[in-house]
Amino acid sequence: MIANDQSDIDSDGIGNACDDDIDGDGYLNSYELTYGTLPADPDTDNDFVSDGPRDPDGTGPIVAGPDPTPLGSFYKVEFTAKDSTGADVTGTWLPEDGNSVTVEVRLKDIRTNSYINFSGNVLFALITTSLPGIATNDTDDPGLPSTNDYSFNAINRSVTAATVYAGGSPLSTASVNLYSFDYGGQAVVRITSAAPDGTSVQGDLTLPLDSDRDSLPDAWEKQHSADGFQFDNPFSFGSGLDDGLKDIDTTQSNTLIGDGLSNFKEYRGIIFENTDSNCNVTGTYHQRLNPEHKDLFVRGDNYANSCPPNTAPDVLEFRTDITGGNAYEKAGIDMHDVTRMPSFGKLLDSQGNIVEPPNIDILIVTNNTTDTSTLMGYSNGYIVHLASRLWAWSTKGASYIGNGMHYHFNPYSGKSESAYTYHLNLMHYVYNRPYRDESLNPLNPSYVGLLDPIDLVEDKRRENGKGPEILPYMNPYTGAVTTLSEDSLIVNDVLDGDHMMTGWKPACTSVCNDYSVGYDFSVFDADGDGHVENPPVDDALLISKEYTPLELQTFTILHEIGHALGINGHTSDPKCLMYTYSNNWDRAGFLSDFALGQIMINNKSEP
Ligand SMILES: [Ca+2]
Ligand SMILES: [Ca+2]
Ligand SMILES: [Ca+2]
Ligand SMILES: [Zn+2]
């Protein structure tokens, strides 16, 4: 024996290393090692009864033993959580508002490893969280008597005790129904009963199971193990905050970590709404979020599907979906369109200030249907002549540049407006037709889709809402003289598209908007089918790709969202959504690494 440890636990004057009963409980060290109790602890199960026959000196209120159960109770309570089919869901069950689970308990004698009966009533007690609201975006617990997240009753949330009576007959099992009123709370179900030897038995079960106590259930952490979550390690992502409080989202080629939602908030999830045509909520649905994907909430205001809707002619629905997935979705950003959801709408507080649901930030795209101005206030809603027969409407949308704290709060409107589409300009692309169909030209009737040269069409500019001035116009083919509505401001090579060409097709007879006064060919719709070509062609025989008005608007929305997310300026990659020119809308499905690297999503209520 190497007598180098001369501390003396049992105060018998013999150093531990030389003491054959280190803890002085009357059992030799060798006996304790064989029996399973601790040689250096006189009370292995901490029940204040000495393991051995002696009460050692200097060890506090321990009474002499021997302790009949020195390793703890002979009895153990076993819990099983079962779903409505009776299947064991102890390790997999996750709470939802309105779901329930049956907690069943049995008593086991650990000496024989067999189940035995309880020797008395089984008392259930519930310890429950009471988080505000029921999901991450929920304000409060509306109209309910208690904010308990769990109850033993399906309706009354304050029932936290239940008794299963033995009633004279032995109880082999006892069970209680646990009802959840939240998507993220936690319940401890504790039972007390009696064992055959008259001792009290206790046990508890935490639901949902959370082995590492980081507020993220085992089942959810296992679902996201590929993202690095470890159900038995509260610091899967390093020291500091535990997993529940960390915000770890990354996105492809974006080194900015996090989307402003902690992992617990992502787990607890969001309640979305279904609405009818009057914008009344007809139902809700809940989604847990992906902790590895940044979550972006977008809403369109003043579109045909907004709440309230804009019902003016030709106003289109707010959409962000394109065939094959838009650029954000492809980059690993989860985009949630909350356009028709009133609780994500223009909520007002008691002072009339606009508020958003808690914990999330909404990127708002507003459809401007009244003017062609940009955010900066100057009007450039006219056609720009780039080169021979190469034209562009200069502004279809505009956006503030997001800064990571918010997408933008507009102090002038008092709203959280971020980006805009310009309806009149968008419609100019499709419906304004300053060019004529050469197939009707008596000099060249066979060549369909040839556009007139610039000097034969409008070269004067009329500001939106101003004018008109009546000017004579001679048709170069027929010699007929008509009058035109124009102002006298001459800007060569700039078309505003309001020039009403006459003589080839009948004027519009039903609904005529500013942008639909013309009825010959548009520079962007060479075959006159209501779909715009991109890239533009000056010959209908050369069309490669065409887009509907809705697609045109959607591509514009997606581009402007990029700016609101922090993409400052444009990229030099013609395949990228954020390229300077909208010469090819296929790129709405792709963001360059440069653009992606600037995206900032941070879910905070604003301003
Ligand atoms: Ca956990
Ligand atoms: Ca997050
Ligand atoms: Ca996320
Ligand atoms: Zn841009």
XYZ file of C-alpha atoms and ligand atoms in Angstrom:
611
model
C 0.000 0.000 0.000
C 1.319 3.396 -0.915
C 0.506 5.647 2.016
C 0.726 8.965 0.205
C -2.858 10.204 0.812
C -3.055 11.086 4.475
C -6.411 12.922 4.522
C -8.723 11.359 7.095
C -12.425 11.283 6.149
C -13.771 9.447 9.181
C -11.736 11.412 11.713
C -10.462 8.234 13.335
C -6.884 9.424 13.291
C -5.909 6.910 10.632
C -5.081 8.483 7.233
C -7.340 7.252 4.409
C -4.587 5.494 2.595
C -3.968 3.341 5.645
C -7.639 3.039 6.763
C -9.515 -0.140 5.821
C -12.843 1.683 6.512
C -12.257 5.091 4.977
C -15.727 6.565 5.651
C -16.072 4.978 9.078
C -19.557 3.563 8.460
C -18.576 0.177 9.804
C -18.222 -1.560 6.431
C -14.733 -2.363 5.172
C -13.687 -0.694 1.915
C -13.435 -4.067 0.214
C -16.998 -4.947 1.301
C -18.363 -1.635 -0.018
C -16.625 -2.110 -3.354
C -18.203 -5.545 -3.646
C -21.632 -4.376 -2.496
C -21.670 -1.286 -4.705
C -21.720 1.460 -2.093
C -19.039 4.145 -1.943
C -16.049 3.370 0.346
C -15.449 7.079 0.957
C -19.120 8.106 1.525
C -20.943 6.844 4.628
C -24.321 7.695 3.013
C -24.190 6.710 -0.636
C -27.848 7.530 -1.409
C -27.892 10.708 0.732
C -30.909 9.647 2.793
C -29.172 10.475 6.118
C -29.003 6.819 7.130
C -25.485 5.398 7.326
C -24.704 2.712 4.743
C -23.089 0.593 7.442
C -23.919 -0.185 11.090
C -22.067 2.806 12.526
C -22.708 6.557 12.536
C -19.275 7.965 11.772
C -18.029 10.908 13.769
C -17.966 14.356 12.307
C -20.266 13.685 9.354
C -23.373 15.628 10.293
C -26.890 14.369 11.007
C -26.386 10.837 9.772
C -28.064 8.243 11.962
C -26.582 4.797 12.360
C -27.541 2.088 9.883
C -27.273 -0.231 8.334
C -29.365 1.446 5.657
C -31.759 -1.213 4.228
C -31.490 0.481 0.804
C -28.011 2.057 0.801
C -28.052 2.500 -2.981
C -31.438 4.238 -2.953
C -34.977 2.978 -3.072
C -35.679 -0.583 -4.056
C -38.371 0.896 -6.254
C -38.268 2.893 -9.410
C -41.094 4.681 -11.219
C -41.079 4.132 -14.965
C -42.785 6.566 -17.344
C -44.097 6.026 -20.852
C -45.697 8.722 -22.988
C -48.208 7.272 -25.441
C -50.105 8.749 -28.343
C -53.764 8.047 -29.108
C -52.876 4.763 -30.806
C -50.975 3.566 -27.746
C -47.576 3.887 -29.412
C -44.623 4.858 -27.219
C -43.747 8.463 -28.116
C -41.704 9.308 -25.008
C -38.643 10.294 -26.996
C -40.360 11.742 -30.046
C -43.392 13.707 -28.897
C -43.380 17.450 -29.517
C -46.020 19.784 -28.096
C -48.533 21.613 -30.256
C -51.388 23.849 -29.287
C -54.272 21.414 -28.839
C -52.418 18.122 -28.878
C -52.053 15.739 -25.969
C -50.190 12.713 -24.778
C -51.005 10.031 -22.208
C -48.403 9.644 -19.474
C -48.422 6.153 -18.023
C -46.503 5.120 -14.892
C -45.526 1.729 -13.507
C -43.530 0.674 -10.465
C -40.537 -1.604 -10.699
C -38.681 -3.521 -7.977
C -35.070 -3.099 -8.976
C -33.974 -6.134 -6.979
C -36.039 -8.490 -9.114
C -36.305 -6.205 -12.173
C -40.036 -6.865 -12.340
C -43.118 -4.671 -12.259
C -45.149 -4.608 -9.060
C -48.301 -2.858 -7.922
C -48.484 0.541 -6.308
C -49.564 0.236 -2.691
C -51.853 3.241 -2.634
C -53.201 6.100 -4.692
C -51.026 7.615 -7.406
C -50.814 11.402 -7.187
C -49.864 13.305 -10.331
C -48.525 16.843 -10.098
C -47.725 19.117 -13.033
C -45.039 21.776 -13.149
C -45.471 23.760 -16.345
C -43.897 26.670 -18.147
C -46.115 29.648 -18.969
C -44.426 31.371 -21.884
C -46.134 34.446 -23.382
C -48.223 33.509 -26.395
C -48.164 30.076 -27.954
C -45.635 30.528 -30.779
C -42.741 32.812 -31.651
C -44.893 35.414 -33.422
C -47.829 35.285 -31.025
C -48.469 38.314 -28.854
C -50.352 36.870 -25.940
C -52.627 34.133 -24.650
C -55.924 35.614 -25.748
C -59.025 35.093 -23.655
C -57.806 32.170 -21.613
C -57.965 31.942 -17.825
C -54.333 31.018 -17.348
C -51.141 31.145 -19.284
C -50.068 27.611 -18.351
C -48.559 25.872 -21.365
C -49.791 22.492 -20.090
C -52.699 21.136 -18.123
C -54.191 17.801 -17.096
C -57.463 19.094 -18.577
C -58.262 19.691 -22.233
C -60.094 22.968 -21.594
C -59.179 24.291 -18.166
C -55.524 25.248 -18.267
C -55.097 25.514 -14.508
C -55.504 21.811 -13.664
C -52.099 20.769 -12.359
C -53.008 17.876 -10.056
C -54.715 14.542 -10.586
C -55.124 11.422 -8.489
C -55.616 7.857 -9.606
C -57.284 6.064 -6.696
C -56.327 2.533 -5.821
C -59.773 2.038 -4.295
C -58.817 -1.126 -2.470
C -57.603 -2.982 -5.549
C -53.925 -3.031 -6.493
C -52.837 -0.551 -9.163
C -50.398 -1.915 -11.703
C -50.441 1.199 -13.867
C -51.754 4.713 -13.549
C -52.029 7.303 -16.277
C -52.939 10.910 -16.862
C -53.579 12.903 -20.034
C -51.254 15.819 -20.574
C -52.675 18.573 -22.797
C -50.458 21.121 -24.515
C -51.459 24.719 -25.266
C -48.136 25.801 -26.701
C -45.657 24.826 -29.407
C -42.580 25.250 -27.251
C -43.290 24.930 -23.529
C -42.106 22.259 -21.148
C -43.917 20.124 -18.569
C -42.624 18.120 -15.619
C -45.041 15.342 -14.638
C -44.264 14.182 -11.095
C -45.886 11.278 -9.287
C -46.005 10.281 -5.655
C -47.275 6.947 -4.384
C -46.409 4.197 -1.943
C -44.330 1.044 -2.281
C -45.182 -2.353 -0.745
C -42.802 -1.735 2.157
C -44.699 1.429 3.022
C -42.038 3.826 1.794
C -42.954 6.730 -0.434
C -41.975 6.504 -4.081
C -41.506 9.456 -6.397
C -40.478 10.052 -9.938
C -40.801 12.612 -12.675
C -40.747 12.902 -16.435
C -39.988 16.037 -18.433
C -41.882 16.443 -21.702
C -40.841 16.941 -24.346
C -37.701 15.011 -23.483
C -34.706 17.367 -23.239
C -31.686 15.399 -22.072
C -29.251 18.324 -22.097
C -31.732 20.886 -20.715
C -31.032 23.507 -23.375
C -34.789 24.044 -24.047
C -34.535 22.182 -27.366
C -36.222 18.756 -27.244
C -34.153 15.676 -28.035
C -36.460 14.812 -30.942
C -35.954 18.197 -32.624
C -32.198 18.211 -32.026
C -31.981 14.742 -33.574
C -33.935 15.983 -36.612
C -31.227 18.625 -37.031
C -28.193 16.523 -36.155
C -26.816 17.109 -39.657
C -26.735 20.823 -38.786
C -24.550 20.070 -35.754
C -27.166 19.795 -32.997
C -26.321 17.273 -30.266
C -29.243 16.246 -28.062
C -26.932 15.383 -25.156
C -24.745 18.481 -25.308
C -26.170 21.912 -24.463
C -23.158 23.596 -26.086
C -23.144 21.892 -29.487
C -21.964 25.148 -31.067
C -19.317 26.066 -28.522
C -19.310 27.797 -25.183
C -21.272 30.878 -24.210
C -25.002 30.697 -24.829
C -26.601 27.267 -24.796
C -28.030 25.797 -27.994
C -31.522 27.144 -27.320
C -30.319 30.741 -27.157
C -27.834 30.611 -30.026
C -28.671 31.906 -33.525
C -26.655 29.863 -35.969
C -28.241 30.223 -39.412
C -25.914 30.423 -42.338
C -26.776 30.681 -45.996
C -24.754 29.608 -48.992
C -21.882 32.031 -49.623
C -23.101 34.280 -46.835
C -20.751 34.564 -43.899
C -23.138 36.651 -41.817
C -24.370 34.273 -39.132
C -27.907 34.251 -37.830
C -31.326 35.556 -38.849
C -32.270 37.154 -35.535
C -34.218 34.114 -34.383
C -32.677 31.965 -31.659
C -32.796 28.213 -32.148
C -35.528 27.981 -29.523
C -37.646 30.526 -31.421
C -37.090 28.592 -34.638
C -38.119 25.382 -32.879
C -41.198 27.017 -31.329
C -42.185 28.150 -34.815
C -44.587 30.549 -36.457
C -48.364 30.576 -36.837
C -49.494 31.455 -40.353
C -53.021 32.270 -41.498
C -55.434 31.354 -44.262
C -57.876 34.036 -45.381
C -61.001 34.243 -47.482
C -61.613 36.773 -50.256
C -62.632 39.381 -47.660
C -59.347 38.946 -45.794
C -61.062 37.252 -42.862
C -59.005 34.545 -41.214
C -60.493 31.128 -41.973
C -57.791 29.043 -40.336
C -54.222 28.937 -39.116
C -51.314 26.591 -39.528
C -48.091 26.233 -37.604
C -44.585 25.652 -38.913
C -41.361 25.069 -37.038
C -38.519 26.869 -38.796
C -35.212 25.563 -40.063
C -32.398 26.690 -37.727
C -29.877 26.463 -40.571
C -31.893 28.541 -43.047
C -32.341 32.259 -42.689
C -36.028 33.060 -42.453
C -37.301 35.959 -44.522
C -40.868 37.237 -44.139
C -42.194 39.263 -47.080
C -45.529 40.999 -47.623
C -46.978 42.764 -50.665
C -49.145 45.842 -50.095
C -51.600 47.299 -52.624
C -51.545 44.285 -54.926
C -54.610 42.387 -56.135
C -54.158 39.784 -53.379
C -53.217 42.201 -50.585
C -55.395 42.881 -47.568
C -57.114 45.135 -48.430
C -56.798 44.297 -52.127
C -56.261 46.805 -54.903
C -59.116 46.050 -57.284
C -58.162 48.501 -60.034
C -57.989 47.043 -63.564
C -54.775 45.220 -64.475
C -53.371 45.268 -60.915
C -51.670 41.905 -60.395
C -51.085 39.614 -57.447
C -47.977 39.854 -55.281
C -45.916 36.771 -56.034
C -42.354 35.670 -55.342
C -42.426 32.223 -56.920
C -40.805 31.433 -60.226
C -40.394 28.123 -61.986
C -37.428 26.276 -60.535
C -37.295 28.331 -57.345
C -36.327 31.948 -56.853
C -32.759 33.023 -56.158
C -33.271 33.336 -52.395
C -34.792 29.889 -51.975
C -31.983 28.408 -54.026
C -29.480 30.132 -51.748
C -30.958 28.443 -48.682
C -33.134 31.315 -47.495
C -36.626 30.293 -46.399
C -38.964 32.907 -47.827
C -42.373 33.199 -46.162
C -45.005 35.190 -48.068
C -47.369 36.627 -45.437
C -49.305 38.857 -47.838
C -52.815 37.624 -47.079
C -52.298 37.212 -43.353
C -53.965 39.947 -41.293
C -51.855 39.436 -38.176
C -48.794 40.117 -40.336
C -50.495 43.195 -41.695
C -50.728 46.770 -40.619
C -51.205 46.181 -36.919
C -51.699 49.292 -34.832
C -50.933 49.747 -31.166
C -53.041 51.886 -28.827
C -51.219 55.003 -30.038
C -51.877 54.121 -33.657
C -48.257 53.188 -34.349
C -47.574 50.371 -36.741
C -46.248 47.270 -35.073
C -45.200 43.914 -36.386
C -45.665 40.536 -34.734
C -43.047 39.896 -32.035
C -39.642 38.540 -32.985
C -39.977 38.818 -36.739
C -39.300 41.563 -39.254
C -41.397 41.902 -42.376
C -39.976 43.083 -45.677
C -42.798 45.066 -47.249
C -43.052 45.593 -50.990
C -45.551 48.300 -51.919
C -47.220 48.489 -55.307
C -47.313 52.128 -56.405
C -50.256 52.416 -58.794
C -50.484 56.171 -59.101
C -47.223 57.533 -60.444
C -44.055 56.682 -62.284
C -41.634 58.404 -59.962
C -38.799 56.697 -58.228
C -38.258 56.857 -54.508
C -35.939 59.777 -55.079
C -38.702 61.873 -56.533
C -37.730 62.455 -60.143
C -39.777 61.092 -62.927
C -38.161 58.712 -65.343
C -41.012 56.492 -66.313
C -40.274 56.648 -69.990
C -38.589 54.547 -72.573
C -34.847 54.979 -72.809
C -33.226 54.534 -76.185
C -30.034 52.569 -75.564
C -28.979 51.806 -79.139
C -30.536 51.329 -82.525
C -33.802 49.573 -81.781
C -32.680 48.745 -78.247
C -35.004 50.165 -75.648
C -35.595 50.004 -71.937
C -38.209 51.326 -69.597
C -35.869 52.704 -67.023
C -37.661 52.043 -63.751
C -39.954 49.177 -62.873
C -39.255 49.255 -59.150
C -37.107 50.819 -56.467
C -35.927 50.047 -52.965
C -34.155 51.427 -49.976
C -30.987 49.572 -49.025
C -31.457 47.444 -45.925
C -28.893 47.779 -43.159
C -29.213 44.603 -41.108
C -31.207 46.303 -38.367
C -34.295 46.627 -40.556
C -35.329 46.519 -44.192
C -36.483 50.101 -43.930
C -38.927 52.260 -42.083
C -40.287 55.088 -44.211
C -40.730 58.153 -41.986
C -42.863 59.876 -44.627
C -45.520 57.207 -44.874
C -45.060 56.063 -41.269
C -44.864 52.523 -42.554
C -42.267 49.788 -42.647
C -41.988 50.079 -46.391
C -38.895 48.655 -47.971
C -39.307 48.274 -51.705
C -41.686 49.394 -54.426
C -42.955 48.314 -57.789
C -44.266 50.920 -60.229
C -47.423 49.574 -61.737
C -47.741 52.118 -64.554
C -44.182 51.517 -65.683
C -44.617 47.767 -65.552
C -47.748 48.040 -67.655
C -45.944 50.255 -70.147
C -43.757 47.296 -70.923
C -46.698 45.197 -71.902
C -49.411 47.426 -73.200
C -47.866 50.589 -74.515
C -47.528 50.322 -78.220
C -45.823 53.275 -79.837
C -44.731 51.224 -82.830
C -46.770 50.122 -85.758
C -47.216 46.757 -87.392
C -45.401 46.865 -90.675
C -47.477 43.967 -91.919
C -50.223 46.525 -92.410
C -47.875 48.840 -94.247
C -49.032 48.875 -97.880
C -45.382 49.221 -98.894
C -44.243 46.111 -97.055
C -47.234 43.944 -96.150
C -45.407 40.642 -95.784
C -42.880 41.433 -93.063
C -44.661 40.834 -89.782
C -43.270 42.536 -86.695
C -40.826 44.973 -88.223
C -40.678 48.088 -86.092
C -40.658 51.571 -87.468
C -37.434 53.541 -87.318
C -37.201 56.044 -84.499
C -37.797 59.100 -86.655
C -41.181 57.787 -87.661
C -42.466 57.437 -84.141
C -42.845 59.626 -81.157
C -39.828 61.600 -80.082
C -41.498 63.924 -77.672
C -41.993 63.585 -74.001
C -45.070 64.143 -71.959
C -44.685 64.030 -68.219
C -47.185 61.807 -66.570
C -50.286 63.766 -65.758
C -49.242 66.850 -67.715
C -50.293 68.086 -71.117
C -51.630 67.237 -73.540
C -50.769 69.584 -76.344
C -52.370 68.936 -79.698
C -49.951 68.537 -82.566
C -50.602 67.678 -86.199
C -49.249 64.377 -87.421
C -49.015 63.104 -90.973
C -49.055 59.395 -91.521
C -45.961 58.729 -93.647
C -47.604 55.896 -95.572
C -51.082 57.177 -96.222
C -50.452 60.891 -96.054
C -53.457 61.296 -93.764
C -53.119 64.099 -91.223
C -54.361 63.573 -87.680
C -53.780 65.322 -84.363
C -51.823 63.933 -81.451
C -51.730 64.661 -77.753
C -48.214 65.818 -77.014
C -46.435 68.500 -75.096
C -43.856 70.667 -76.751
C -40.892 69.415 -74.732
C -38.656 67.716 -77.241
C -36.303 65.069 -75.901
C -34.857 63.152 -78.775
C -34.728 59.397 -78.476
C -36.872 59.378 -75.375
C -40.353 57.951 -75.554
C -42.933 58.173 -72.848
C -45.176 55.792 -74.672
C -48.260 57.919 -74.432
C -48.307 58.648 -78.119
C -51.575 57.428 -79.507
C -50.943 56.007 -82.929
C -53.966 55.976 -85.152
C -55.054 54.320 -88.298
C -53.907 50.738 -87.904
C -56.032 49.259 -85.175
C -59.148 50.415 -83.354
C -58.658 52.450 -80.213
C -59.418 50.789 -76.913
C -63.132 50.826 -76.227
C -63.545 49.360 -72.750
C -61.072 50.160 -69.960
C -58.409 52.571 -71.142
C -55.591 53.349 -68.729
C -52.733 55.772 -69.162
C -50.616 52.956 -70.431
C -53.149 51.467 -72.808
C -53.882 54.400 -75.064
C -51.622 53.043 -77.779
C -52.561 50.005 -79.750
C -49.781 49.309 -82.164
C -46.723 47.271 -81.335
C -44.778 47.730 -78.135
C -41.015 47.673 -78.421
C -41.176 44.883 -75.832
C -44.010 42.946 -77.432
C -43.104 42.651 -81.065
C -45.752 40.037 -81.821
C -48.484 41.835 -79.911
C -49.600 38.851 -77.825
C -49.501 40.624 -74.467
C -46.265 38.907 -73.413
C -43.047 40.872 -73.379
C -39.862 39.619 -74.934
C -36.648 39.580 -73.012
C -34.151 39.981 -74.522
C -36.057 42.532 -76.637
C -36.273 41.970 -80.364
C -37.212 44.262 -83.181
C -38.489 41.397 -85.270
C -41.232 39.050 -84.166
C -39.504 36.248 -86.038
C -36.527 36.482 -83.671
C -38.343 36.049 -80.346
C -36.493 33.710 -77.992
C -38.185 34.260 -74.621
C -41.452 35.851 -73.597
C -42.881 36.653 -70.183
C -46.345 37.353 -68.841
C -47.106 40.606 -67.015
C -47.189 38.652 -63.731
C -43.740 37.200 -64.394
C -42.451 40.649 -65.274
C -43.735 42.011 -61.975
C -42.434 39.029 -59.987
C -38.926 39.439 -61.402
C -39.031 43.113 -60.467
C -40.181 42.282 -56.934
C -37.369 39.759 -56.484
C -34.746 42.250 -57.661
C -35.979 45.002 -55.333
C -36.123 42.595 -52.383
C -32.392 42.095 -52.938
C -31.758 45.792 -52.315
C -33.995 45.821 -49.237
C -31.918 42.923 -47.898
C -28.767 45.017 -48.114
C -27.439 44.464 -51.633
C -26.040 47.885 -52.363
C -25.789 48.649 -56.054
C -25.642 46.083 -58.809
C -23.394 43.229 -59.817
C -21.412 42.795 -63.008
C -22.655 39.229 -63.454
C -25.300 39.176 -66.232
C -26.647 35.873 -64.864
C -27.337 37.450 -61.453
C -30.687 38.771 -60.271
C -28.881 41.945 -59.197
C -27.271 42.651 -62.577
C -27.517 46.269 -63.714
C -29.757 45.606 -66.701
C -32.888 43.534 -66.837
C -31.915 42.015 -70.162
C -32.683 38.445 -69.143
C -35.132 37.374 -66.480
C -33.854 33.819 -66.261
C -31.440 35.246 -63.726
C -34.256 35.662 -61.171
C -33.250 32.189 -60.032
C -29.639 33.046 -59.296
C -27.673 35.340 -56.997
C -23.934 35.769 -57.447
C -21.700 35.148 -54.445
C -20.983 38.862 -54.339
C -24.676 39.739 -54.020
C -25.377 36.864 -51.647
C -22.565 37.974 -49.368
C -24.326 41.282 -48.698
C -27.689 39.878 -47.633
C -28.642 40.715 -44.057
C -31.693 39.171 -42.454
C -32.322 40.139 -38.875
C -35.771 39.544 -37.500
C -36.536 42.443 -35.228
C -39.647 44.458 -34.784
C -39.225 47.935 -36.179
C -38.794 50.850 -36.076
Ca -31.882 19.563 -25.690
Ca -31.761 31.497 -36.154
Ca -33.905 30.082 -39.510
Zn -31.512 47.427 -58.672
